[in-house]
Short mmCIF file of C-alpha atoms in Angstrom, two decimals:
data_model
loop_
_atom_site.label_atom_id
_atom_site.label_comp_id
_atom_site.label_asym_id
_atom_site.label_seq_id
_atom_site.Cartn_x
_atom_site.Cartn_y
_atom_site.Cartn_z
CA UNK A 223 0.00 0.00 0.00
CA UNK A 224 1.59 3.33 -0.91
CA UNK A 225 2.47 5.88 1.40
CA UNK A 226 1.55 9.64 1.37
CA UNK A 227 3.12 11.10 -1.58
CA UNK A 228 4.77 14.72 -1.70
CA UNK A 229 5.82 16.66 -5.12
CA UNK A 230 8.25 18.08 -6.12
CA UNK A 231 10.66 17.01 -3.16
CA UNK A 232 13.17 19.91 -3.36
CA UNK A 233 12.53 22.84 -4.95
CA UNK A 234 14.40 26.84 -4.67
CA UNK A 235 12.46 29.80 -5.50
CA UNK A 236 13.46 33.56 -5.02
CA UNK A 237 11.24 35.99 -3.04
CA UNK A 238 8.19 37.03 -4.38
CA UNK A 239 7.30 34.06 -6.45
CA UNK A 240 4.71 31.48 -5.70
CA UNK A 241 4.69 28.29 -5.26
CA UNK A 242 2.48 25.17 -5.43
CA UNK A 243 3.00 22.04 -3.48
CA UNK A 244 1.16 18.38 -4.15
CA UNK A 245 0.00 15.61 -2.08
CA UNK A 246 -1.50 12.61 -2.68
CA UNK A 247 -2.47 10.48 0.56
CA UNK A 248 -2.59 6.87 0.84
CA UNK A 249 -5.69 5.46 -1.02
CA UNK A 250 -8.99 5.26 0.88
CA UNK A 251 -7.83 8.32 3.36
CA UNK A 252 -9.95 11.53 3.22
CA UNK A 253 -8.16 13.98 5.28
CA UNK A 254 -5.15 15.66 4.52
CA UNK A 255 -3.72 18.23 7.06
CA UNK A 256 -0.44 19.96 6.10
CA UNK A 257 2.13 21.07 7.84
CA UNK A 258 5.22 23.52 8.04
CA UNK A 259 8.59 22.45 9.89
CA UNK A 260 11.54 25.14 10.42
CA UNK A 261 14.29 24.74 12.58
CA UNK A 262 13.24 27.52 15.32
CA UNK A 263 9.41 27.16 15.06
CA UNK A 264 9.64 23.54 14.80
CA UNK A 265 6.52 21.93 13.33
CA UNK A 266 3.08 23.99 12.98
CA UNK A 267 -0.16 23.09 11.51
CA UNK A 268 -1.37 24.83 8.34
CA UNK A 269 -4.44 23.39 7.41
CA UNK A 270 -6.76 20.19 7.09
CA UNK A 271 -9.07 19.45 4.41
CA UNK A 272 -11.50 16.76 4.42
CA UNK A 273 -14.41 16.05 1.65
CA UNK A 274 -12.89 19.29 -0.38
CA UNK A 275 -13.57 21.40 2.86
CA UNK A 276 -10.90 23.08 5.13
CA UNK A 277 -11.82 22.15 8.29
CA UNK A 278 -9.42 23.94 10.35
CA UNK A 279 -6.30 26.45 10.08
CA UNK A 280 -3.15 27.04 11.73
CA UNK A 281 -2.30 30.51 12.58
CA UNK A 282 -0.79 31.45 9.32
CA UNK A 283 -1.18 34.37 6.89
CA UNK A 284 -3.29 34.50 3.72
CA UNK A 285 -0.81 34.28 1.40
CA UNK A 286 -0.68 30.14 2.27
CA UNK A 287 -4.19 28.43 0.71
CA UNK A 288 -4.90 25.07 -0.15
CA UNK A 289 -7.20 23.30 -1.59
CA UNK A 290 -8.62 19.46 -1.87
CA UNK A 291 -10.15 17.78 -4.95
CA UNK A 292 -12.99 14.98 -5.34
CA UNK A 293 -9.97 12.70 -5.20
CA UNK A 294 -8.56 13.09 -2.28
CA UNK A 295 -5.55 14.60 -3.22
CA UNK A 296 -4.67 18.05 -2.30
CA UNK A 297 -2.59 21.18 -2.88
CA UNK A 298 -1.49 24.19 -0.99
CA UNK A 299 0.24 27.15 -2.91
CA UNK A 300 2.30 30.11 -0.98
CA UNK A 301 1.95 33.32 -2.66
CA UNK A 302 4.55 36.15 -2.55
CA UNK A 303 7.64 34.20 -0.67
CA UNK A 304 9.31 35.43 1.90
CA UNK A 305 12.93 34.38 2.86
CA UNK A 306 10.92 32.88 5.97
CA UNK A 307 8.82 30.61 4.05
CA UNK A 308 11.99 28.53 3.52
CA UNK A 309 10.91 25.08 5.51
CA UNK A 310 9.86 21.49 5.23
CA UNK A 311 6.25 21.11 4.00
CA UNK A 312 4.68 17.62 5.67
CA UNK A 313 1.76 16.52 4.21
CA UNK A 314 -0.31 13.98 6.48
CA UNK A 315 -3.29 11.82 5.74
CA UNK A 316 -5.58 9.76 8.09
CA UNK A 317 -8.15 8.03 6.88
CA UNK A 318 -11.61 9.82 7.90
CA UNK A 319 -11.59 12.94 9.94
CA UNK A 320 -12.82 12.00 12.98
CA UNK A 321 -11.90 8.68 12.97
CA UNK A 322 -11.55 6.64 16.08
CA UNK A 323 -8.06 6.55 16.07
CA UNK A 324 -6.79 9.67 14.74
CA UNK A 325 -3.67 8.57 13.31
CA UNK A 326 -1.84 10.79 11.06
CA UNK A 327 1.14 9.22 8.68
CA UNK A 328 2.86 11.61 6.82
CA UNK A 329 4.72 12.53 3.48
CA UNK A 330 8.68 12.60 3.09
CA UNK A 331 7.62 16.45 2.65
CA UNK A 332 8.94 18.70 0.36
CA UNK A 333 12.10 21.35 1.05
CA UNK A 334 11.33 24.80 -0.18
CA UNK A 335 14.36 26.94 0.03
CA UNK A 336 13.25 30.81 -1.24
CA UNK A 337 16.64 32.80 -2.05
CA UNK B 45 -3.59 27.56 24.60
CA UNK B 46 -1.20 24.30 24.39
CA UNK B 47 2.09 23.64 24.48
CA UNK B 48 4.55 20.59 24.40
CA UNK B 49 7.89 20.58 26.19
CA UNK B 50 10.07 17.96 25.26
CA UNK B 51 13.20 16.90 27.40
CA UNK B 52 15.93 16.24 26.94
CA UNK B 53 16.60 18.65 23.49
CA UNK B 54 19.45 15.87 23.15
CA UNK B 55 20.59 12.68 24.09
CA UNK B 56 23.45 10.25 23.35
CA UNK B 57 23.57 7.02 24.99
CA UNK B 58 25.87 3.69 23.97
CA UNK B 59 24.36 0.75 22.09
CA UNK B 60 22.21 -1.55 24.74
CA UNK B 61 21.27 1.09 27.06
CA UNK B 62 17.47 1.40 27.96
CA UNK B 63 16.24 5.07 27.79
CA UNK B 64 13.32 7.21 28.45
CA UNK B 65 12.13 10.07 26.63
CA UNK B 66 9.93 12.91 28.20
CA UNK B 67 6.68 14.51 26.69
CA UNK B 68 4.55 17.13 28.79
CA UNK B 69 1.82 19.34 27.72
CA UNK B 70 -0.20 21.73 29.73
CA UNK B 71 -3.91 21.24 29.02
CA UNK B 72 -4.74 18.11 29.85
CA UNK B 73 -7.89 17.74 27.83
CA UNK B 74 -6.14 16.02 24.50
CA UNK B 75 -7.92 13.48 22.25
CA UNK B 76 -4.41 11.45 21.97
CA UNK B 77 -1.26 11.69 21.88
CA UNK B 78 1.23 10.15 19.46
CA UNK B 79 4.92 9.72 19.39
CA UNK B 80 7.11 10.36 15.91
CA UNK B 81 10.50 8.99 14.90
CA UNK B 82 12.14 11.48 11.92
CA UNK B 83 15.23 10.82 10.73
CA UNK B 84 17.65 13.70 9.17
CA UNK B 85 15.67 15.66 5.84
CA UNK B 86 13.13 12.85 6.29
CA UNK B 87 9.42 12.85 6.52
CA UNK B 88 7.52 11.81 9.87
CA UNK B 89 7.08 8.03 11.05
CA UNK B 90 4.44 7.22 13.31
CA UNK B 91 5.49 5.23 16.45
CA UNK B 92 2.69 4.78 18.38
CA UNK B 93 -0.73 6.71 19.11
CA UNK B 94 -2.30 6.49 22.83
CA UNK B 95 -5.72 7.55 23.10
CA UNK B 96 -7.07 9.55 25.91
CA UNK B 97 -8.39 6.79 27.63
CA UNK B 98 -5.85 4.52 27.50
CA UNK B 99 -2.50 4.39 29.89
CA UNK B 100 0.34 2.92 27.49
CA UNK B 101 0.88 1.15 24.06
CA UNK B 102 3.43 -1.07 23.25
CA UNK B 103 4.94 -2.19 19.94
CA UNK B 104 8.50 -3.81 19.79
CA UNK B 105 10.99 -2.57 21.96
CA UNK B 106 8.93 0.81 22.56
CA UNK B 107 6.54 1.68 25.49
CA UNK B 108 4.79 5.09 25.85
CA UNK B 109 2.80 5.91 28.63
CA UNK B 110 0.37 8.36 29.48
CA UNK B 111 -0.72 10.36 32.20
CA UNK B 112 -3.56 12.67 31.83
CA UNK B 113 -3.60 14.25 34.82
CA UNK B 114 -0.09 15.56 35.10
CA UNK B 115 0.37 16.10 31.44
CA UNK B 116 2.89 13.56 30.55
CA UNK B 117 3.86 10.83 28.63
CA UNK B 118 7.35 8.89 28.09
CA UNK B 119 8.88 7.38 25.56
CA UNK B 120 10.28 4.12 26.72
CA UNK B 121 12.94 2.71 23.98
CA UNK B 122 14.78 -0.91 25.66
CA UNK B 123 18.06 -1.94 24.22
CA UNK B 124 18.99 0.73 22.03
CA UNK B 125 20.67 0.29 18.85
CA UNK B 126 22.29 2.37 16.41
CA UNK B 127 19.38 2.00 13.79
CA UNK B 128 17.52 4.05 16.63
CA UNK B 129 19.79 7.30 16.37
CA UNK B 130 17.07 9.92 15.27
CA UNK B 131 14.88 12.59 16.38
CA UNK B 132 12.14 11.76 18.04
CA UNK B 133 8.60 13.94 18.51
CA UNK B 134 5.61 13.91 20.75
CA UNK B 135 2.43 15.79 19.44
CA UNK B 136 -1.02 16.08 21.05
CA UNK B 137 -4.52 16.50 19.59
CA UNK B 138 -7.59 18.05 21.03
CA UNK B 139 -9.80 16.50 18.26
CA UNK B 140 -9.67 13.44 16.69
CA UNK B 141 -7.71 13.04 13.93
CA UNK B 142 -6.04 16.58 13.23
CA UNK B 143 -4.20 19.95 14.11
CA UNK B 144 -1.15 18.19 16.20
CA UNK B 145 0.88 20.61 18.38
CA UNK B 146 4.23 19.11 18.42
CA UNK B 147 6.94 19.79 20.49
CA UNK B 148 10.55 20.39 19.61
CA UNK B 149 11.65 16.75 19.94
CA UNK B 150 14.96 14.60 21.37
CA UNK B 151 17.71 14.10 19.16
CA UNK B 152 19.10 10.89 19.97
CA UNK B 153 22.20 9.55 19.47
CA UNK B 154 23.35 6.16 19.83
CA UNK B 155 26.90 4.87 19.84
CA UNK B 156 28.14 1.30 18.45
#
């Protein structure tokens, strides 16, 4: 059974641009929260999405959306980069939001580096 | 508002000791709580998830237990090996299922 899969894995952008991250989580799970890990902040939550719906948010600023699709899979796009958006993005699935267990597994992530 | 304290920040130990990792948070009223192994540039790997109502899980050579009441759980790893040199994360959940407040984690270290 695959895993939670992150795209692209590494990827440098220079401040100002956008970006767009992917995640597809493992087949037959309907939530997808994501993630940001930095060395001083350590890791905080972004958002989860479940049935196409955010469900909750992190205490982030617009410029970071996301978005789910009928499939499951899901994307979240940074607008305007900042030096500090430079982190590891962790995707996690779990297979029905308010499932008894409540067991996330996540992505390998991917490594935004904004110059 | 929560928060997770993890102690030690770091840890090296030599092959075949048994350790004990610490996890505390300060509200008490979590859903579960899981423990995380990530190794360096690597993604997260679920150790093991103890719900609310439950006291300890067990798989392998790990044991976490949980106490409610004082806001604490440990991370019990027996015989260390090298292959267990990593960093290694508590997070707690109010809700089932999402928006984990992790804390900073143990890097551990063990020697051959």
């Amino acid at each position: 059974k695959a895993g939670v899969t992150q795209t692209p894995r590494y990827l440098i952008k220079t401040r100002g641009q956008q970006v767009t991250l992917s995640c597809s989580p493992i087949s037959g799970h309907r939530s997808v929260s994501w993630y940001q890990q930095t060395p001083g902040q350590g890791l905080q939550f972004l958002f989860e999405y479940f049935s196409e719906t955010q469900r909750n948010k992190g205490n982030f600023p617009g410029r970071f959306s996301g978005r789910q699709f009928s499939n499951s899979r899901s994307e979240m796009n940074v607008s305007t980069l900042e030096l500090g958006d430079s982190a590891l993005y962790l995707c996690a699935s779990s297979l029905v939001q308010g499932a008894p267990t409540g067991e996330l597994f996540f992505g390998e992530g991917s490594r935004l580096t904004v110059l | 508002k929560q928060e997770v304290t993890q102690i030690p920040a770091a840890l090296s130990v030599p092959e075949g000791e048994n350790l004990v990792l610490n996890c505390s948070f300060t509200d008490s009223a979590i859903y579960n709580l899981q423990w995380f192994r990530q190794d360096p540039g690597k993604g997260l790997t679920s150790l093991l998830l103890i719900q609310s109502s439950q006291r300890e899980q067990t798989s392998g050579r790990l044991n976490a237990s949980l106490d409610k009441s004082s806001g604490r759980s440990t991370l019990y790893i027996a015989a260390s090996q090298p292959g267990d040199s990593a960093t290694y994360l508590c997070a707690v959940s109010r809700q089932a299922g999402t928006a984990l407040i992790f804390g900073k984690g143990t890097t551990l270290s063990v020697s051959s």
